[in-house]
Amino acid sequence: MRNYIIKRLFYSVIIAWGILTVTFILLRIGPSSPVDRYILNIAARGSDVESVRQAIEARYGLDKPLLEQYFDYMGNLLQGNWGWSFSASMPVMDLIGSHWIYSFQLILLSTIFAILLGIGLGVLSAVKQNTRFDYAASIFSFIGISIPNFWLGLMLIMAFAVNLGMFKTYYDTSYSIWSLENLRQLILPVLALGTGELAGYVRYTRSSMLDNLHKEFVTTARAKGLPERTVIGKHVFRNAMLPLVTIIMFDLGSVVFGGAYLTEIVFGIPGLGQVSFNAIFANDYAVVVAVTLISTFLVLFINLATDILYTYLDPRIRYE
Amino acid sequence: MSELKEQTRKKARLSVYFNKRLASYYWERLKKHKLAMAGLGFIGFLILLAVLGPFFTQDPTYSDFNIANMPPLGFSRQESVYDIKTDEFTTTVISGRLDHPLGTDSKGRDMLSMLISGARISLLVGLIATGIAIFIGSLIGVLSAYLGGWVDNVLMRFTDIMMTFPFFLLLVLIVFLFGPSLAIIVVVIGLTGWTGAARLIRSEALSLRTRDFITASRALGASDGRVMFNHLIPNVASLIIVMSTLSIPGVIMAEAALSFIGMGDPLSTSWGTILNAGQHTLDTAWWVAVEPGIMLFLTVLSFNFFGDGLRDAFDPRAII
């Protein structure tokens, strides 16, 4: 087990390094340079553009050969220095430090919402298989999977904020993160982001429960005279949850820069998604590489954690 | 004589991939799946709309500000105009007209023609990008499973790296660097979206590889290419078809999301582009945001229904 974890960590570092390198090269061979936005200002003032460009590039080491820049960047990174954001004029870590909480709260709340409701509905519809409730739940989950979350967000804003006036049409950053008002204004974003995940969990829970409902150990449990609650709640449910752990963990990793970003855009939430995409448009490579790296490590960590968690949840699984 | 032999050989080779009796058997099974047939019906309607629609509607880019924000047929909206000479508000009721049955947007463009243009883009992107992705995925999956050893190791580590990449961030990054043209969008989605297919097809091919008929054909002296193309791939064909159908929705959503955040091809009108404009007129012209979303939703839903039906039809264990 220990060897397995060490091997996986080693792989993780290699993968992260590969992704870092690809992102860095992609950004630095791109047609525009991070100093362009300064140059534009200077050109407007009528100064000598070329000399200013050279001065700024020399100041930040952007005039060196690409390979040298790459090694400089790697060297700084290994010392814990994530570089300088040109577009925000602050260290990358400060920029990320002040924005991650907005993404985190959105993802955390929508995941909790999706897991609780999704697993609940899934279990119920498996227990009541082929009833009206089951059909309704399965139609709902098909709709939830197929509805684009950014459009759902727009429709929610239109219905509840524009027409009914129950919410503000934008995310208000003046509230403190822990205040009730903040929680209230997250209702629509959480619904928009969580519905797709929720629908997925309903489907997976239902099919996983059905797989287990007709296994022999369930018949045994019933034959022992256990009450139905115990049979479903303990014997079926616990076994059915195993494959779901993977799916939920995978979702957690992938939602950060997929669904969450679009939701952030629609509701104007200044989270990491927005930060990274603004950085792309400003060719602010240090921010993009940092965010990509963080996301990569998150996914790799979650994958490893899932595999380790599995050995505890299911003692039959062993890694060599 | 040899010509006849060549013909029979060709027929035999084709029959590995297409068997009329088997196809009609699957079709009979698929027909019993009502939702899948409904999905297929809508997809057919969409294809018809995309192919024939432009002959009957006006140019989607033609704008006439005199008829801006006209509601769909059967709806009306009030418009108040302030007259500076008389210092009075005159309120007029604008109702939908037959020549613009789905209304117009804030630039006076016909919604119906824009939606038809969007259908073309979505189908085009969905089909071609999925084609590229599934082709790469099947190739990598089958090669990796069949050849095993270091090839498998290298290909799967590569797949791991691609899978860990924050997909949407990569998409936006590449489209930003290489310019937002439809061709780039299609190619990038295709080149990044194959990882799931590769893994699934690999695991399916791995279990097939140890089966007797593969061993038999190798014992009879079949080359690696022959085993792969005549025995392995035909046996994972149903999986490939289901995977393709179920990946189209994701691709269509990715394109819509890109256009929605303003990274779509500026020379074409896609559903995401319309949504992008529509999000600013939620209070005055709701139909601009509602209509493309409904089309997107129905399209994704149809492909999901159809793919689900296909999976059941191909699965010999499924009871239909």
XYZ file of C-alpha atoms in Angstrom:
640
model
C 0.000 0.000 0.000
C 2.771 2.427 0.933
C 4.686 1.595 -2.208
C 1.534 2.050 -4.219
C 0.951 5.526 -2.800
C 4.574 6.527 -3.417
C 4.318 5.274 -6.995
C 1.095 7.208 -7.530
C 2.572 10.382 -6.047
C 5.531 10.019 -8.376
C 3.169 9.664 -11.364
C 1.207 12.683 -10.145
C 4.280 14.869 -10.099
C 5.217 13.724 -13.616
C 1.701 14.443 -14.910
C 1.593 17.845 -13.239
C 4.997 18.698 -14.662
C 3.853 17.657 -18.148
C 0.750 19.810 -17.920
C 2.714 22.758 -16.569
C 5.181 22.535 -19.431
C 2.500 22.275 -22.120
C 0.564 25.237 -20.695
C 3.679 27.344 -20.331
C 4.825 26.695 -23.889
C 1.329 27.200 -25.320
C 1.089 30.592 -23.634
C 4.573 31.821 -24.388
C 4.536 30.900 -28.090
C 1.187 32.647 -28.468
C 0.889 35.663 -30.762
C 0.467 38.273 -28.039
C 2.764 39.156 -25.163
C 1.817 39.976 -21.569
C 3.291 43.451 -21.943
C 0.925 44.337 -24.793
C -1.564 45.990 -22.479
C 1.118 48.358 -21.155
C 2.287 49.092 -24.671
C -1.228 50.070 -25.719
C -1.368 52.709 -23.006
C 2.040 54.043 -23.928
C 1.275 54.116 -27.640
C -1.770 56.213 -26.820
C 0.438 58.712 -25.011
C 2.760 58.916 -27.985
C 5.991 57.648 -26.418
C 8.569 55.496 -28.119
C 6.852 52.106 -28.038
C 9.739 49.829 -28.932
C 12.149 51.064 -26.266
C 9.481 50.872 -23.582
C 8.588 47.358 -24.653
C 12.224 46.304 -24.412
C 12.581 47.914 -21.008
C 9.516 46.134 -19.626
C 10.505 42.821 -21.162
C 13.994 43.127 -19.687
C 12.523 44.051 -16.309
C 10.487 40.836 -16.175
C 12.981 38.638 -17.992
C 10.700 38.178 -20.988
C 13.483 38.958 -23.471
C 15.449 35.832 -22.614
C 15.184 32.675 -24.748
C 12.062 30.613 -24.078
C 14.006 27.752 -22.526
C 15.731 30.053 -20.063
C 12.408 31.649 -19.112
C 11.020 28.185 -18.566
C 13.843 27.212 -16.240
C 13.554 30.546 -14.418
C 9.857 29.930 -13.932
C 10.420 26.367 -12.720
C 13.148 27.521 -10.365
C 10.912 30.172 -8.854
C 8.045 27.725 -8.573
C 10.157 25.219 -6.670
C 11.032 27.992 -4.233
C 7.344 28.714 -3.739
C 7.288 31.860 -5.873
C 4.340 31.643 -8.258
C 5.257 34.715 -10.269
C 3.742 38.080 -10.995
C 0.340 38.796 -12.505
C 0.660 41.482 -15.167
C -3.048 42.104 -15.522
C -3.794 42.442 -11.789
C -0.425 43.967 -10.847
C 0.047 41.738 -7.841
C 1.712 38.431 -6.998
C -0.196 35.470 -8.458
C -0.679 33.878 -5.049
C -2.303 37.031 -3.658
C -4.662 37.160 -6.618
C -5.671 33.526 -6.213
C -5.808 33.879 -2.439
C -8.395 36.628 -2.644
C -10.657 34.864 -5.165
C -10.625 31.133 -4.444
C -13.199 31.391 -1.665
C -15.915 32.468 -4.131
C -15.421 29.365 -6.237
C -15.030 27.161 -3.211
C -18.298 28.196 -1.544
C -20.230 27.729 -4.792
C -18.772 24.298 -5.489
C -19.089 23.137 -1.883
C -22.737 24.171 -1.538
C -23.832 22.850 -4.923
C -22.080 19.546 -4.298
C -23.763 19.120 -0.920
C -27.106 20.012 -2.481
C -26.583 17.573 -5.352
C -25.352 14.702 -3.191
C -28.065 14.909 -0.528
C -30.989 15.324 -2.888
C -29.572 13.145 -5.675
C -28.827 10.132 -3.512
C -32.145 10.507 -1.689
C -34.172 10.599 -4.900
C -32.092 7.795 -6.408
C -32.644 5.464 -3.446
C -36.359 6.210 -3.365
C -36.842 5.605 -7.068
C -34.926 2.315 -6.883
C -37.033 1.131 -3.964
C -40.204 2.173 -5.773
C -39.012 0.794 -9.107
C -41.507 1.100 -11.989
C -43.919 3.275 -10.061
C -45.000 6.752 -11.092
C -42.453 8.264 -8.744
C -39.696 6.274 -10.415
C -40.736 7.430 -13.901
C -40.985 11.035 -12.764
C -37.539 10.857 -11.182
C -35.998 9.345 -14.290
C -37.600 11.947 -16.582
C -36.377 14.651 -14.209
C -32.848 13.269 -14.267
C -32.822 13.146 -18.069
C -33.924 16.780 -18.143
C -31.356 17.764 -15.526
C -28.514 16.113 -17.423
C -29.528 17.718 -20.705
C -30.154 21.262 -19.534
C -27.133 23.517 -20.131
C -26.227 24.966 -16.730
C -25.482 28.452 -18.045
C -28.884 28.620 -19.713
C -30.561 27.308 -16.566
C -28.763 30.090 -14.698
C -30.100 32.679 -17.130
C -33.628 31.320 -16.838
C -33.444 31.345 -13.040
C -32.247 34.962 -13.106
C -35.045 35.871 -15.493
C -37.750 34.182 -13.461
C -36.711 34.895 -9.883
C -34.575 38.011 -10.114
C -35.934 40.000 -13.067
C -39.606 39.064 -13.048
C -40.326 38.186 -9.424
C -37.653 40.428 -7.909
C -36.799 37.905 -5.199
C -33.050 38.165 -5.727
C -30.517 40.611 -7.051
C -29.576 40.058 -10.673
C -25.869 40.094 -9.839
C -23.600 38.692 -7.145
C -22.964 41.302 -4.462
C -19.406 41.061 -3.113
C -20.043 43.622 -0.386
C -21.640 40.968 1.822
C -19.306 39.008 4.033
C -18.811 35.396 2.957
C -20.312 34.060 6.172
C -23.372 36.298 6.241
C -26.908 35.080 5.691
C -27.383 37.490 2.767
C -24.457 35.871 1.009
C -25.977 32.444 1.538
C -29.269 33.717 0.175
C -27.770 35.146 -2.986
C -26.034 31.818 -3.623
C -29.377 29.994 -3.918
C -29.773 30.571 -7.658
C -26.124 29.834 -8.570
C -26.225 26.637 -6.502
C -29.444 25.557 -8.236
C -27.944 26.316 -11.647
C -24.721 24.435 -10.977
C -26.147 21.668 -8.814
C -29.064 20.515 -10.957
C -26.900 18.750 -13.534
C -24.868 16.937 -10.887
C -28.018 16.131 -8.944
C -29.604 14.556 -12.020
C -26.494 12.468 -12.592
C -26.466 11.221 -9.009
C -30.148 10.240 -9.211
C -29.407 8.028 -12.204
C -26.248 6.458 -10.818
C -27.733 5.862 -7.377
C -30.830 4.285 -8.859
C -28.955 1.889 -11.131
C -26.413 1.045 -8.449
C -29.176 0.331 -5.931
C -31.013 -1.852 -8.465
C -27.812 -3.808 -9.139
C -27.586 -4.672 -5.469
C -31.284 -5.112 -4.626
C -31.436 -8.575 -6.147
C -28.147 -9.934 -4.834
C -28.129 -12.994 -2.638
C -27.001 -11.226 0.524
C -30.135 -9.096 0.343
C -32.308 -12.194 0.128
C -30.396 -13.576 3.113
C -30.975 -10.394 5.073
C -34.692 -10.531 4.301
C -34.830 -14.239 5.153
C -33.275 -13.479 8.517
C -36.370 -11.398 9.141
C -34.642 -8.023 9.205
C -36.984 -5.064 8.815
C -37.084 -3.579 5.307
C -35.516 -0.346 6.605
C -32.408 -2.181 7.733
C -32.204 -4.240 4.552
C -32.355 -1.179 2.310
C -30.501 1.232 4.568
C -27.664 -0.997 5.662
C -27.241 -3.886 3.291
C -28.208 -2.456 -0.082
C -27.378 1.222 0.376
C -23.863 0.759 1.694
C -22.893 -1.527 -1.154
C -24.582 0.679 -3.719
C -22.609 3.721 -2.573
C -19.247 2.234 -3.567
C -19.272 3.078 -7.288
C -20.831 6.442 -6.472
C -17.791 7.531 -4.489
C -15.738 7.536 -7.696
C -18.335 9.493 -9.630
C -18.784 12.130 -6.938
C -15.039 12.582 -6.497
C -14.511 12.798 -10.255
C -17.238 15.449 -10.488
C -15.605 17.456 -7.735
C -12.391 17.574 -9.692
C -13.910 18.382 -13.051
C -16.532 20.896 -11.979
C -14.030 23.572 -10.979
C -13.227 24.916 -14.420
C -16.181 23.509 -16.308
C -19.610 24.119 -14.925
C -18.536 26.365 -12.084
C -16.817 28.793 -14.425
C -19.922 29.258 -16.595
C -22.059 29.694 -13.505
C -19.600 32.289 -12.226
C -19.881 34.171 -15.530
C -23.679 34.112 -15.588
C -24.032 35.333 -12.016
C -20.970 37.570 -11.989
C -19.258 35.704 -9.167
C -15.566 36.721 -9.037
C -14.205 33.210 -8.497
C -11.137 31.401 -9.767
C -12.806 30.581 -13.066
C -13.256 34.230 -13.899
C -9.746 35.061 -12.720
C -8.176 32.431 -14.932
C -10.209 33.294 -18.024
C -9.520 36.997 -17.661
C -5.870 36.029 -17.362
C -6.082 34.069 -20.625
C -7.511 37.083 -22.429
C -4.738 39.288 -20.990
C -2.081 36.676 -21.822
C -1.132 36.718 -18.167
C 0.716 33.417 -18.370
C 1.810 33.157 -14.727
C -1.812 33.196 -13.534
C -2.972 30.695 -16.150
C -0.143 28.273 -15.419
C -0.721 28.603 -11.661
C -4.446 27.984 -11.927
C -3.944 25.052 -14.290
C -1.398 23.581 -11.911
C -3.670 23.987 -8.899
C -6.559 22.388 -10.747
C -4.322 19.532 -11.882
C -3.047 18.857 -8.386
C -6.607 18.985 -7.103
C -7.742 16.375 -9.604
C -4.703 14.153 -8.991
C -5.108 14.432 -5.239
C -8.802 13.629 -5.463
C -8.084 10.590 -7.663
C -5.497 9.273 -5.234
C -7.747 9.988 -2.251
C -10.576 8.102 -3.963
C -8.409 5.049 -4.517
C -7.171 5.062 -0.929
C -10.677 5.644 0.401
C -11.794 2.640 -1.591
C -9.548 0.242 0.281
C -11.260 1.298 3.492
C -14.766 1.191 2.081
C -14.273 -2.105 0.313
C -11.702 -4.354 2.025
C -11.726 -6.692 -0.969
C -9.762 -4.126 -2.956
C -5.980 -4.309 -2.632
C -3.317 -2.429 -4.519
C 0.085 -3.875 -5.055
C -12.455 -16.138 -61.477
C -10.029 -14.170 -59.406
C -12.290 -11.138 -59.780
C -15.156 -13.092 -58.268
C -12.906 -14.192 -55.437
C -11.918 -10.598 -54.807
C -15.587 -9.599 -54.692
C -16.551 -12.274 -52.186
C -13.578 -11.325 -50.107
C -14.656 -7.699 -50.094
C -18.185 -8.691 -49.161
C -16.900 -10.852 -46.331
C -14.755 -8.012 -45.043
C -17.700 -5.642 -45.109
C -20.010 -8.142 -43.457
C -17.762 -8.043 -40.416
C -18.870 -4.464 -39.982
C -22.377 -4.494 -41.398
C -24.761 -7.381 -41.137
C -28.223 -6.752 -42.520
C -30.028 -9.251 -40.304
C -28.311 -8.077 -37.175
C -29.048 -4.458 -38.064
C -32.749 -5.147 -38.504
C -32.771 -7.056 -35.217
C -31.277 -4.054 -33.415
C -33.683 -1.721 -35.193
C -36.650 -3.779 -33.966
C -35.325 -3.546 -30.421
C -34.668 0.169 -30.749
C -38.192 0.791 -32.059
C -39.660 -0.429 -28.772
C -37.801 2.315 -26.905
C -40.274 5.185 -27.156
C -38.027 7.919 -25.812
C -35.206 6.889 -28.145
C -37.585 7.072 -31.110
C -38.772 10.501 -29.969
C -35.137 11.580 -29.759
C -34.418 10.188 -33.210
C -37.474 12.013 -34.534
C -36.262 15.339 -33.188
C -32.737 14.751 -34.513
C -34.238 14.017 -37.935
C -36.317 17.183 -37.744
C -33.234 19.166 -36.778
C -31.218 17.787 -39.694
C -34.071 18.638 -42.064
C -34.256 22.118 -40.579
C -30.534 22.640 -40.922
C -30.408 21.417 -44.515
C -33.625 22.876 -45.934
C -34.279 25.769 -43.571
C -31.944 28.320 -45.164
C -33.852 28.071 -48.475
C -37.035 29.337 -46.862
C -35.808 31.935 -44.385
C -33.999 35.222 -44.660
C -30.319 35.880 -44.044
C -29.682 35.412 -40.284
C -27.275 38.348 -40.249
C -29.673 40.819 -41.909
C -30.637 43.416 -39.322
C -33.348 46.049 -39.387
C -33.453 48.286 -36.330
C -37.013 49.390 -37.095
C -38.293 45.990 -36.067
C -35.877 45.341 -33.180
C -37.068 43.301 -30.183
C -40.237 42.095 -31.843
C -41.936 39.390 -29.766
C -42.816 35.944 -31.151
C -46.185 35.297 -32.758
C -48.930 35.329 -30.134
C -46.988 37.483 -27.663
C -46.827 41.212 -27.286
C -44.826 43.766 -25.364
C -45.300 47.396 -24.421
C -42.864 50.054 -25.452
C -42.845 53.504 -23.938
C -41.292 56.312 -25.931
C -40.612 59.726 -24.444
C -41.379 62.620 -26.771
C -39.243 65.640 -25.886
C -41.504 68.148 -27.714
C -44.749 67.252 -26.009
C -43.082 66.045 -22.780
C -45.223 62.923 -22.825
C -44.778 59.172 -22.777
C -46.507 57.378 -25.580
C -46.995 53.701 -24.966
C -47.431 51.422 -27.914
C -48.166 47.713 -27.894
C -45.964 45.711 -30.234
C -47.237 42.245 -31.065
C -45.681 39.393 -33.003
C -45.967 39.289 -36.783
C -46.238 36.386 -39.165
C -43.102 37.322 -41.131
C -41.016 36.912 -37.941
C -42.851 34.039 -36.217
C -40.244 33.658 -33.462
C -39.608 37.380 -33.036
C -36.470 39.414 -33.588
C -33.484 40.281 -31.389
C -32.241 43.674 -30.228
C -30.674 44.310 -33.639
C -33.825 43.377 -35.511
C -32.517 40.058 -36.813
C -35.017 37.285 -37.460
C -34.884 34.736 -34.624
C -36.108 31.846 -36.771
C -33.296 32.220 -39.301
C -30.746 32.628 -36.518
C -31.984 29.464 -34.795
C -31.752 27.531 -38.066
C -28.212 28.788 -38.557
C -27.486 27.690 -34.998
C -28.841 24.219 -35.743
C -26.412 23.909 -38.656
C -23.463 24.950 -36.517
C -24.383 22.704 -33.591
C -24.907 19.636 -35.764
C -21.763 20.310 -37.772
C -19.602 20.802 -34.697
C -21.269 17.934 -32.834
C -20.854 15.391 -35.603
C -17.371 16.285 -36.854
C -15.748 16.845 -33.458
C -17.284 13.645 -32.097
C -16.055 11.829 -35.201
C -12.494 13.001 -34.589
C -12.653 12.234 -30.871
C -14.116 8.762 -31.290
C -11.657 7.908 -34.060
C -8.670 8.821 -31.885
C -10.239 7.223 -28.815
C -10.954 3.912 -30.556
C -7.521 3.788 -32.127
C -5.739 4.463 -28.843
C -8.050 2.174 -26.894
C -7.689 -0.797 -29.246
C -3.938 -0.351 -29.821
C -3.324 -0.003 -26.123
C -5.371 -3.053 -25.212
C -4.122 -5.284 -27.998
C -0.411 -4.443 -28.005
C -0.114 -4.103 -24.217
C 3.307 -3.703 -22.614
C 5.117 -0.404 -22.981
C 2.750 0.826 -25.725
C -0.159 0.432 -23.333
C 1.780 2.137 -20.575
C 2.791 5.146 -22.679
C -0.662 5.568 -24.237
C -2.469 5.292 -20.921
C -0.146 7.757 -19.155
C -0.749 10.129 -22.056
C -4.493 9.618 -21.615
C -4.098 10.326 -17.894
C -2.386 13.638 -18.652
C -5.080 14.633 -21.127
C -7.781 13.643 -18.652
C -6.278 15.689 -15.850
C -6.081 18.807 -17.983
C -8.838 21.259 -17.046
C -10.747 20.673 -20.268
C -12.669 23.916 -20.622
C -9.680 26.044 -19.643
C -7.586 24.302 -22.308
C -10.353 24.827 -24.843
C -10.584 28.554 -24.153
C -6.794 28.865 -24.098
C -6.268 27.224 -27.487
C -9.187 29.014 -29.122
C -7.837 32.304 -27.767
C -4.334 31.592 -29.058
C -5.265 30.344 -32.505
C -8.268 32.524 -33.166
C -11.969 31.721 -32.837
C -12.793 30.000 -36.102
C -15.240 27.140 -36.431
C -12.527 24.833 -37.815
C -10.253 25.457 -34.808
C -13.115 24.906 -32.372
C -14.075 21.611 -34.017
C -10.496 20.337 -34.164
C -9.685 21.330 -30.589
C -12.809 19.727 -29.150
C -12.066 16.623 -31.208
C -8.411 16.458 -30.187
C -9.146 16.866 -26.474
C -12.381 14.926 -26.098
C -11.238 11.369 -26.817
C -9.992 10.328 -23.374
C -13.182 8.800 -22.004
C -13.732 6.803 -25.186
C -10.140 5.550 -25.191
C -10.407 4.233 -21.648
C -13.770 2.572 -22.134
C -12.820 0.944 -25.426
C -9.504 -0.210 -23.978
C -11.201 -1.941 -21.071
C -13.722 -3.584 -23.400
C -10.993 -4.675 -25.814
C -8.868 -5.974 -22.941
C -11.587 -8.389 -21.920
C -12.118 -9.434 -25.553
C -8.409 -10.036 -26.101
C -8.323 -13.087 -23.898
C -11.386 -14.658 -25.521
C -11.020 -17.882 -27.487
C -11.921 -16.516 -30.901
C -9.041 -14.041 -30.763
C -6.617 -16.738 -29.647
C -7.945 -18.988 -32.413
C -7.465 -16.403 -35.130
C -3.952 -15.705 -33.927
C -3.187 -19.406 -33.824
C -4.355 -19.607 -37.454
C -1.682 -17.062 -38.292
C -3.678 -13.833 -38.550
C -1.570 -10.706 -38.455
C -1.942 -8.138 -35.674
C -3.694 -5.756 -38.073
C -6.151 -8.427 -39.134
C -6.978 -9.395 -35.577
C -7.510 -5.761 -34.640
C -9.555 -4.668 -37.629
C -11.507 -7.843 -38.373
C -12.058 -9.198 -34.893
C -11.489 -6.650 -32.159
C -12.995 -3.496 -33.646
C -16.180 -5.131 -35.011
C -16.812 -6.509 -31.551
C -16.484 -3.126 -29.877
C -18.434 -1.428 -32.696
C -21.673 -1.268 -30.724
C -19.826 0.345 -27.824
C -18.265 2.842 -30.233
C -21.662 3.740 -31.700
C -23.201 4.255 -28.253
C -20.196 6.272 -27.081
C -20.405 8.495 -30.164
C -24.088 9.210 -29.691
C -23.631 9.973 -26.033
C -20.626 12.247 -26.606
C -22.395 14.472 -29.135
C -24.364 16.348 -26.417
C -21.179 17.230 -24.541
C -19.564 18.554 -27.703
C -22.618 20.618 -28.636
C -22.718 22.052 -25.109
C -18.998 22.851 -25.208
C -19.417 24.782 -28.463
C -22.462 26.604 -27.101
C -20.589 27.468 -23.907
C -17.635 28.804 -25.897
C -19.891 30.998 -28.048
C -21.807 32.026 -24.954
C -18.693 33.479 -23.321
C -17.838 35.231 -26.591
C -15.224 32.798 -27.885
C -17.298 31.452 -30.764
C -16.706 32.007 -34.450
C -17.693 35.658 -35.008
C -18.637 34.899 -38.618
C -21.326 32.375 -37.786
C -24.510 32.535 -35.739
C -24.657 29.702 -33.221
C -27.102 29.149 -30.367
C -24.461 30.194 -27.869
C -23.911 33.470 -29.718
C -27.630 34.271 -29.590
C -27.721 33.399 -25.889
C -24.786 35.704 -25.289
C -26.754 38.589 -26.776
C -29.965 37.469 -25.109
C -28.568 37.579 -21.576
C -28.553 41.380 -21.741
C -32.213 41.696 -22.718
C -33.786 39.363 -20.162
C -36.189 42.103 -19.064
C -37.184 43.512 -22.460
C -36.875 40.623 -24.907
C -36.949 37.347 -23.021
C -37.422 35.272 -26.177
C -33.878 35.968 -27.368
C -32.503 34.058 -24.366
C -35.294 31.482 -24.126
C -35.531 30.195 -27.704
C -31.907 29.147 -28.382
C -31.761 27.578 -24.916
C -34.827 25.465 -25.644
C -33.328 24.317 -28.940
C -30.041 23.470 -27.229
C -31.843 21.640 -24.440
C -34.070 19.633 -26.808
C -31.108 18.703 -29.000
C -29.027 17.490 -26.082
C -32.036 15.672 -24.608
C -32.727 13.932 -27.931
C -29.174 12.680 -28.303
C -29.235 11.468 -24.698
C -32.525 9.614 -25.223
C -31.340 8.132 -28.496
C -27.979 7.070 -27.085
C -29.654 5.485 -24.094
C -32.025 3.573 -26.372
C -29.106 2.412 -28.533
C -27.254 1.147 -25.486
C -30.258 -0.910 -24.410
C -30.830 -2.181 -27.952
C -27.218 -3.378 -28.240
C -27.149 -4.910 -24.782
C -28.288 -8.528 -25.021
C -29.000 -8.605 -21.287
C -31.345 -5.617 -21.361
C -35.007 -6.504 -21.357
C -36.937 -4.276 -23.691
